[in-house]
PDB file of C-alpha atoms in Angstrom:
ATOM      1  CA  MET D 127     -22.304   3.803   2.075  1.00 76.00           C
ATOM      2  CA  ARG D 128     -20.117   6.652   2.723  1.00 90.00           C
ATOM      3  CA  LEU D 129     -19.533   9.645   0.156  1.00 93.00           C
ATOM      4  CA  SER D 130     -15.808   8.671   0.227  1.00 92.00           C
ATOM      5  CA  ASP D 131     -16.676   4.965  -0.525  1.00 91.00           C
ATOM      6  CA  LEU D 132     -19.126   5.884  -2.994  1.00 93.00           C
ATOM      7  CA  ALA D 133     -16.562   7.821  -4.921  1.00 94.00           C
ATOM      8  CA  ALA D 134     -14.158   5.048  -4.471  1.00 92.00           C
ATOM      9  CA  ALA D 135     -16.676   2.445  -6.076  1.00 89.00           C
ATOM     10  CA  HIS D 136     -17.333   4.651  -8.909  1.00 92.00           C
ATOM     11  CA  VAL D 137     -13.667   5.163 -10.007  1.00 93.00           C
ATOM     12  CA  ARG D 138     -12.827   1.700  -9.266  1.00 89.00           C
ATOM     13  CA  GLU D 139     -15.622   0.590 -11.530  1.00 85.00           C
ATOM     14  CA  LEU D 140     -14.266   2.739 -14.266  1.00 88.00           C
ATOM     15  CA  ILE D 141     -10.594   1.494 -14.038  1.00 86.00           C
ATOM     16  CA  VAL D 142     -11.440  -2.403 -13.767  1.00 81.00           C
ATOM     17  CA  SER D 143     -14.122  -2.481 -16.646  1.00 78.00           C
ATOM     18  CA  GLY D 144     -11.542  -0.529 -19.019  1.00 79.00           C
ATOM     19  CA  GLN D 145     -13.092   2.601 -19.259  1.00 84.00           C
ATOM     20  CA  LEU D 146     -10.412   4.585 -17.557  1.00 88.00           C
ATOM     21  CA  ARG D 147      -7.077   3.353 -18.882  1.00 85.00           C
ATOM     22  CA  ALA D 148      -3.480   3.151 -17.632  1.00 85.00           C
ATOM     23  CA  GLY D 149      -1.754   6.804 -17.564  1.00 88.00           C
ATOM     24  CA  GLU D 150      -5.099   8.551 -17.385  1.00 91.00           C
ATOM     25  CA  PHE D 151      -5.864  11.359 -14.928  1.00 93.00           C
ATOM     26  CA  ILE D 152      -8.667  11.735 -12.841  1.00 93.00           C
ATOM     27  CA  ARG D 153      -9.718  14.807 -10.534  1.00 92.00           C
ATOM     28  CA  PRO D 154     -11.703  14.996  -7.420  1.00 93.00           C
ATOM     29  CA  GLU D 155     -13.836  17.655  -8.871  1.00 93.00           C
ATOM     30  CA  VAL D 156     -14.846  15.684 -12.070  1.00 93.00           C
ATOM     31  CA  VAL D 157     -15.654  12.709 -10.009  1.00 94.00           C
ATOM     32  CA  ALA D 158     -17.488  14.989  -7.514  1.00 94.00           C
ATOM     33  CA  ASP D 159     -19.671  16.346 -10.455  1.00 94.00           C
ATOM     34  CA  GLU D 160     -20.216  13.074 -11.880  1.00 94.00           C
ATOM     35  CA  LEU D 161     -21.855  11.848  -8.487  1.00 94.00           C
ATOM     36  CA  GLY D 162     -23.223  15.029  -7.349  1.00 95.00           C
ATOM     37  CA  ILE D 163     -20.897  15.250  -4.013  1.00 95.00           C
ATOM     38  CA  SER D 164     -18.381  17.713  -2.598  1.00 94.00           C
ATOM     39  CA  ALA D 165     -14.915  17.600  -3.799  1.00 93.00           C
ATOM     40  CA  THR D 166     -13.483  16.399  -0.231  1.00 94.00           C
ATOM     41  CA  PRO D 167     -15.181  12.998  -0.044  1.00 94.00           C
ATOM     42  CA  ALA D 168     -14.264  12.458  -3.743  1.00 95.00           C
ATOM     43  CA  ARG D 169     -10.543  13.305  -3.140  1.00 94.00           C
ATOM     44  CA  GLU D 170     -11.035  10.870  -0.112  1.00 95.00           C
ATOM     45  CA  GLY D 171     -12.075   8.155  -2.419  1.00 94.00           C
ATOM     46  CA  LEU D 172      -9.446   8.694  -4.486  1.00 95.00           C
ATOM     47  CA  LEU D 173      -6.769   8.310  -1.763  1.00 94.00           C
ATOM     48  CA  LEU D 174      -8.256   5.158  -1.049  1.00 92.00           C
ATOM     49  CA  LEU D 175      -7.842   3.751  -4.281  1.00 92.00           C
ATOM     50  CA  GLN D 176      -4.021   5.211  -4.003  1.00 92.00           C
ATOM     51  CA  THR D 177      -3.939   2.715  -1.085  1.00 89.00           C
ATOM     52  CA  GLU D 178      -5.103  -0.319  -3.285  1.00 85.00           C
ATOM     53  CA  GLY D 179      -2.527   0.305  -6.062  1.00 85.00           C
ATOM     54  CA  LEU D 180      -5.422   1.656  -8.266  1.00 88.00           C
ATOM     55  CA  LEU D 181      -4.331   5.310  -8.664  1.00 94.00           C
ATOM     56  CA  THR D 182      -1.050   7.013  -8.432  1.00 93.00           C
ATOM     57  CA  ILE D 183      -0.438  10.737  -7.374  1.00 92.00           C
ATOM     58  CA  GLU D 184       1.833  12.501  -9.276  1.00 88.00           C
ATOM     59  CA  PRO D 185       3.014  15.783  -7.996  1.00 85.00           C
ATOM     60  CA  ARG D 186       1.054  19.166  -9.584  1.00 83.00           C
ATOM     61  CA  ARG D 187      -0.728  16.737 -11.883  1.00 86.00           C
ATOM     62  CA  GLY D 188      -3.333  14.772  -9.531  1.00 88.00           C
ATOM     63  CA  PHE D 189      -4.287  11.245  -9.631  1.00 94.00           C
ATOM     64  CA  SER D 190      -3.500   9.013 -12.403  1.00 93.00           C
ATOM     65  CA  VAL D 191      -4.720   5.240 -13.224  1.00 92.00           C
ATOM     66  CA  THR D 192      -1.958   2.640 -12.573  1.00 89.00           C
ATOM     67  CA  ALA D 193      -1.277   0.014 -15.108  1.00 83.00           C
ATOM     68  CA  LEU D 194      -3.158  -3.424 -14.323  1.00 80.00           C
ATOM     69  CA  SER D 195      -1.763  -6.335 -15.683  1.00 83.00           C
ATOM     70  CA  GLY D 196      -3.376  -9.644 -16.710  1.00 81.00           C
ATOM     71  CA  GLU D 197      -1.714 -11.285 -13.823  1.00 85.00           C
ATOM     72  CA  ASP D 198      -3.299  -8.740 -11.420  1.00 84.00           C
ATOM     73  CA  ILE D 199      -6.623  -9.754 -12.918  1.00 84.00           C
ATOM     74  CA  ARG D 200      -6.229 -13.447 -12.882  1.00 87.00           C
ATOM     75  CA  ASP D 201      -4.870 -13.146  -9.370  1.00 89.00           C
ATOM     76  CA  VAL D 202      -7.789 -11.611  -7.748  1.00 89.00           C
ATOM     77  CA  TYR D 203     -10.185 -14.082  -9.647  1.00 91.00           C
ATOM     78  CA  ASP D 204      -7.643 -16.961  -8.464  1.00 94.00           C
ATOM     79  CA  ALA D 205      -8.612 -15.698  -4.884  1.00 94.00           C
ATOM     80  CA  GLN D 206     -12.115 -15.445  -5.517  1.00 94.00           C
ATOM     81  CA  ALA D 207     -12.221 -19.019  -7.052  1.00 97.00           C
ATOM     82  CA  LEU D 208     -10.446 -20.336  -4.370  1.00 97.00           C
ATOM     83  CA  LEU D 209     -12.956 -18.780  -1.518  1.00 97.00           C
ATOM     84  CA  GLY D 210     -15.789 -19.281  -3.329  1.00 97.00           C
ATOM     85  CA  GLY D 211     -15.183 -22.841  -3.981  1.00 98.00           C
ATOM     86  CA  GLU D 212     -14.389 -23.667  -0.495  1.00 98.00           C
ATOM     87  CA  LEU D 213     -17.699 -21.933   0.875  1.00 98.00           C
ATOM     88  CA  THR D 214     -19.648 -23.978  -2.207  1.00 98.00           C
ATOM     89  CA  ALA D 215     -18.068 -27.061  -1.207  1.00 98.00           C
ATOM     90  CA  ARG D 216     -19.006 -26.446   2.543  1.00 98.00           C
ATOM     91  CA  ALA D 217     -22.533 -25.529   1.320  1.00 98.00           C
ATOM     92  CA  ALA D 218     -23.296 -28.830  -0.572  1.00 98.00           C
ATOM     93  CA  LYS D 219     -22.830 -30.656   2.986  1.00 97.00           C
ATOM     94  CA  VAL D 220     -25.803 -28.808   4.542  1.00 97.00           C
ATOM     95  CA  ILE D 221     -28.009 -27.714   1.690  1.00 97.00           C
ATOM     96  CA  SER D 222     -31.856 -28.644   1.948  1.00 97.00           C
ATOM     97  CA  ALA D 223     -34.023 -29.716  -1.126  1.00 97.00           C
ATOM     98  CA  GLU D 224     -35.958 -26.398  -0.538  1.00 97.00           C
ATOM     99  CA  LEU D 225     -32.666 -24.373  -0.962  1.00 97.00           C
ATOM    100  CA  VAL D 226     -31.758 -25.877  -3.937  1.00 98.00           C
ATOM    101  CA  ASP D 227     -35.268 -25.189  -5.675  1.00 97.00           C
ATOM    102  CA  GLU D 228     -34.808 -21.600  -4.590  1.00 98.00           C
ATOM    103  CA  LEU D 229     -31.311 -21.434  -6.446  1.00 98.00           C
ATOM    104  CA  GLU D 230     -33.473 -23.040  -9.250  1.00 98.00           C
ATOM    105  CA  SER D 231     -36.040 -20.152  -9.250  1.00 98.00           C
ATOM    106  CA  ILE D 232     -33.325 -17.675  -9.041  1.00 98.00           C
ATOM    107  CA  GLN D 233     -31.482 -19.083 -12.063  1.00 98.00           C
ATOM    108  CA  ALA D 234     -34.596 -19.050 -14.107  1.00 98.00           C
ATOM    109  CA  GLU D 235     -35.260 -15.433 -13.368  1.00 97.00           C
ATOM    110  CA  LEU D 236     -31.378 -14.654 -14.241  1.00 96.00           C
ATOM    111  CA  GLU D 237     -31.699 -16.397 -17.462  1.00 95.00           C
ATOM    112  CA  GLN D 238     -34.879 -14.218 -18.096  1.00 96.00           C
ATOM    113  CA  ALA D 239     -33.679 -11.210 -17.138  1.00 94.00           C
ATOM    114  CA  ASN D 240     -30.265 -11.991 -19.543  1.00 90.00           C
ATOM    115  CA  ALA D 241     -32.875 -12.803 -22.322  1.00 91.00           C
ATOM    116  CA  ASP D 242     -34.407  -9.351 -21.820  1.00 93.00           C
ATOM    117  CA  LYS D 243     -31.279  -7.509 -21.206  1.00 88.00           C
ATOM    118  CA  ASP D 244     -32.157  -6.351 -18.314  1.00 90.00           C
ATOM    119  CA  PHE D 245     -28.739  -5.959 -16.664  1.00 86.00           C
ATOM    120  CA  GLU D 246     -29.531  -4.435 -13.562  1.00 87.00           C
ATOM    121  CA  ALA D 247     -31.222  -7.167 -12.920  1.00 92.00           C
ATOM    122  CA  VAL D 248     -28.979  -9.707 -13.766  1.00 90.00           C
ATOM    123  CA  GLU D 249     -26.370  -7.966 -11.448  1.00 88.00           C
ATOM    124  CA  ARG D 250     -28.759  -8.187  -8.806  1.00 92.00           C
ATOM    125  CA  LEU D 251     -30.006 -12.032  -9.305  1.00 95.00           C
ATOM    126  CA  ASN D 252     -26.293 -12.887 -10.048  1.00 93.00           C
ATOM    127  CA  HIS D 253     -25.404 -11.612  -6.516  1.00 92.00           C
ATOM    128  CA  ARG D 254     -28.456 -13.182  -5.097  1.00 96.00           C
ATOM    129  CA  PHE D 255     -27.374 -16.600  -6.662  1.00 97.00           C
ATOM    130  CA  HIS D 256     -23.882 -16.444  -5.363  1.00 96.00           C
ATOM    131  CA  GLU D 257     -24.832 -14.926  -1.814  1.00 96.00           C
ATOM    132  CA  THR D 258     -27.366 -17.396  -1.025  1.00 97.00           C
ATOM    133  CA  ILE D 259     -24.701 -20.222  -1.575  1.00 98.00           C
ATOM    134  CA  TYR D 260     -21.983 -18.452   0.469  1.00 97.00           C
ATOM    135  CA  ARG D 261     -24.374 -17.487   3.271  1.00 96.00           C
ATOM    136  CA  LEU D 262     -25.561 -21.294   3.321  1.00 96.00           C
ATOM    137  CA  ALA D 263     -21.875 -22.099   4.305  1.00 95.00           C
ATOM    138  CA  GLY D 264     -21.443 -19.973   7.325  1.00 91.00           C
ATOM    139  CA  SER D 265     -17.897 -19.079   7.838  1.00 91.00           C
ATOM    140  CA  ARG D 266     -17.928 -15.431   7.818  1.00 92.00           C
ATOM    141  CA  LYS D 267     -14.287 -14.793   7.502  1.00 95.00           C
ATOM    142  CA  ILE D 268     -14.090 -16.636   4.563  1.00 96.00           C
ATOM    143  CA  ARG D 269     -17.362 -14.526   3.077  1.00 94.00           C
ATOM    144  CA  TRP D 270     -15.511 -11.493   4.352  1.00 94.00           C
ATOM    145  CA  LEU D 271     -12.782 -12.125   2.214  1.00 94.00           C
ATOM    146  CA  VAL D 272     -14.592 -12.960  -0.624  1.00 92.00           C
ATOM    147  CA  LYS D 273     -16.470  -9.628  -0.389  1.00 88.00           C
ATOM    148  CA  ALA D 274     -12.948  -7.799  -0.283  1.00 85.00           C
ATOM    149  CA  THR D 275     -12.339  -9.393  -3.744  1.00 84.00           C
ATOM    150  CA  LEU D 276     -15.816  -8.235  -5.216  1.00 81.00           C
ATOM    151  CA  PRO D 277     -15.025  -4.536  -6.024  1.00 76.00           C
ATOM    152  CA  TYR D 278     -12.333  -5.711  -8.118  1.00 75.00           C
ATOM    153  CA  ALA D 279     -15.041  -7.380 -10.471  1.00 74.00           C
ATOM    154  CA  PRO D 280     -16.666  -4.798 -12.783  1.00 72.00           C
ATOM    155  CA  ARG D 281     -20.726  -5.102 -12.074  1.00 67.00           C
ATOM    156  CA  LYS D 282     -21.967  -4.439 -15.824  1.00 68.00           C
ATOM    157  CA  PHE D 283     -19.149  -6.055 -17.821  1.00 70.00           C
ATOM    158  CA  PHE D 284     -20.132  -9.609 -17.995  1.00 74.00           C
ATOM    159  CA  PRO D 285     -23.905  -9.392 -19.157  1.00 70.00           C
ATOM    160  CA  ALA D 286     -22.960  -7.622 -22.104  1.00 65.00           C
ATOM    161  CA  VAL D 287     -20.281 -10.103 -23.304  1.00 72.00           C
ATOM    162  CA  GLU D 288     -21.441 -12.306 -26.226  1.00 73.00           C
ATOM    163  CA  GLY D 289     -21.416 -15.978 -24.889  1.00 77.00           C
ATOM    164  CA  TRP D 290     -20.936 -15.082 -21.755  1.00 84.00           C
ATOM    165  CA  PRO D 291     -24.771 -15.429 -20.180  1.00 86.00           C
ATOM    166  CA  GLU D 292     -24.847 -18.766 -21.822  1.00 88.00           C
ATOM    167  CA  ALA D 293     -21.689 -19.950 -20.196  1.00 90.00           C
ATOM    168  CA  SER D 294     -22.534 -18.654 -16.850  1.00 92.00           C
ATOM    169  CA  ALA D 295     -25.773 -20.288 -17.085  1.00 94.00           C
ATOM    170  CA  LYS D 296     -24.551 -23.536 -17.808  1.00 95.00           C
ATOM    171  CA  ASP D 297     -21.803 -22.999 -15.133  1.00 97.00           C
ATOM    172  CA  HIS D 298     -24.732 -21.963 -12.450  1.00 98.00           C
ATOM    173  CA  ARG D 299     -26.728 -25.341 -13.267  1.00 98.00           C
ATOM    174  CA  ALA D 300     -23.936 -27.625 -12.841  1.00 98.00           C
ATOM    175  CA  ILE D 301     -23.386 -26.016  -9.348  1.00 98.00           C
ATOM    176  CA  ILE D 302     -26.674 -26.423  -8.651  1.00 98.00           C
ATOM    177  CA  GLU D 303     -26.690 -30.295  -9.633  1.00 98.00           C
ATOM    178  CA  HIS D 304     -23.563 -30.618  -7.795  1.00 98.00           C
ATOM    179  CA  LEU D 305     -25.305 -28.902  -4.597  1.00 98.00           C
ATOM    180  CA  ARG D 306     -28.551 -31.416  -5.257  1.00 97.00           C
ATOM    181  CA  THR D 307     -26.554 -34.585  -5.005  1.00 97.00           C
ATOM    182  CA  GLY D 308     -24.367 -33.359  -1.977  1.00 97.00           C
ATOM    183  CA  ASP D 309     -21.230 -33.733  -3.948  1.00 98.00           C
ATOM    184  CA  ALA D 310     -18.822 -31.403  -2.149  1.00 98.00           C
ATOM    185  CA  GLU D 311     -15.878 -31.684  -4.374  1.00 98.00           C
ATOM    186  CA  ALA D 312     -17.722 -31.309  -7.591  1.00 98.00           C
ATOM    187  CA  ALA D 313     -19.141 -28.344  -6.268  1.00 98.00           C
ATOM    188  CA  ARG D 314     -16.257 -26.964  -5.142  1.00 98.00           C
ATOM    189  CA  GLU D 315     -14.604 -27.520  -8.905  1.00 98.00           C
ATOM    190  CA  ALA D 316     -17.994 -26.231 -10.478  1.00 98.00           C
ATOM    191  CA  MET D 317     -17.610 -22.844  -8.492  1.00 98.00           C
ATOM    192  CA  ALA D 318     -13.782 -22.319  -9.058  1.00 98.00           C
ATOM    193  CA  HIS D 319     -14.156 -23.210 -12.778  1.00 97.00           C
ATOM    194  CA  HIS D 320     -16.627 -20.682 -12.931  1.00 96.00           C
ATOM    195  CA  VAL D 321     -14.885 -17.774 -11.283  1.00 95.00           C
ATOM    196  CA  ARG D 322     -11.794 -18.395 -12.778  1.00 94.00           C
ATOM    197  CA  ARG D 323     -13.312 -18.603 -16.422  1.00 91.00           C
ATOM    198  CA  ALA D 324     -14.821 -14.994 -15.755  1.00 89.00           C
ATOM    199  CA  GLY D 325     -11.269 -13.600 -14.614  1.00 87.00           C
ATOM    200  CA  ALA D 326      -9.980 -14.963 -18.054  1.00 87.00           C
ATOM    201  CA  LEU D 327     -12.558 -13.462 -20.129  1.00 84.00           C
ATOM    202  CA  LEU D 328     -12.055 -10.037 -18.147  1.00 82.00           C
ATOM    203  CA  ALA D 329      -8.403 -10.047 -18.680  1.00 83.00           C
ATOM    204  CA  GLU D 330      -8.728 -10.996 -22.179  1.00 83.00           C
ATOM    205  CA  HIS D 331     -11.425  -8.079 -22.766  1.00 76.00           C
ATOM    206  CA  LEU D 332      -9.031  -5.543 -20.973  1.00 76.00           C
ATOM    207  CA  THR D 333      -5.864  -6.744 -22.928  1.00 79.00           C
ATOM    208  CA  ALA D 334      -7.735  -6.517 -26.475  1.00 76.00           C
ATOM    209  CA  SER D 335      -8.902  -3.153 -25.564  1.00 69.00           C
ATOM    210  CA  GLY D 336      -5.314  -1.878 -24.532  1.00 69.00           C
ATOM    211  CA  THR D 337      -6.566  -1.123 -20.752  1.00 68.00           C
ATOM    212  CA  LEU D 338      -3.600  -3.682 -19.416  1.00 71.00           C
ATOM    213  CA  GLY D 339      -0.237  -2.220 -18.767  1.00 64.00           C
TER     214      GLY D 339
END
């Protein structure tokens, strides 16, 4: 990963998780110090976030956080739900019993990581669960579009939300069951429901924290 991309990912996470609020200013030098990089790639990363609409440049003042709306959050997750649902439906048509068993194993590890509050493992295993399904579907262009939405999903937010680990586990197990039976449309709906519920939860959290504009 380029240093500018690292800087962009760092600040993007702060914004979409609500740690940086609308109107707050952020300087390249601060980002550089936090990441142990020089100011030049830090500034390039902030410029990238400007093109994404997450930051605004104000003359003589620097970069400020652009207000996000609940609709912005829901739009991103609606797109992810549509794309992820399609990939899951395609996977249901070709998945093997062995791969279903692998998903069961991943899910068991994920639930144990949640119980242990090992959020780094939760993040890694959740990504592996989804990526295993999506990769099976093929469809490189759709997978590329899904990846384009992932930076707007805060990595460490969901595991810490009360009730989400249990709800997510229930969703994942429903997805696995529909994949096991080869029911493509049910698998599509289960994945779409799972992703949309995550988006609604994030929008609710950011609204309550006063982060959304």
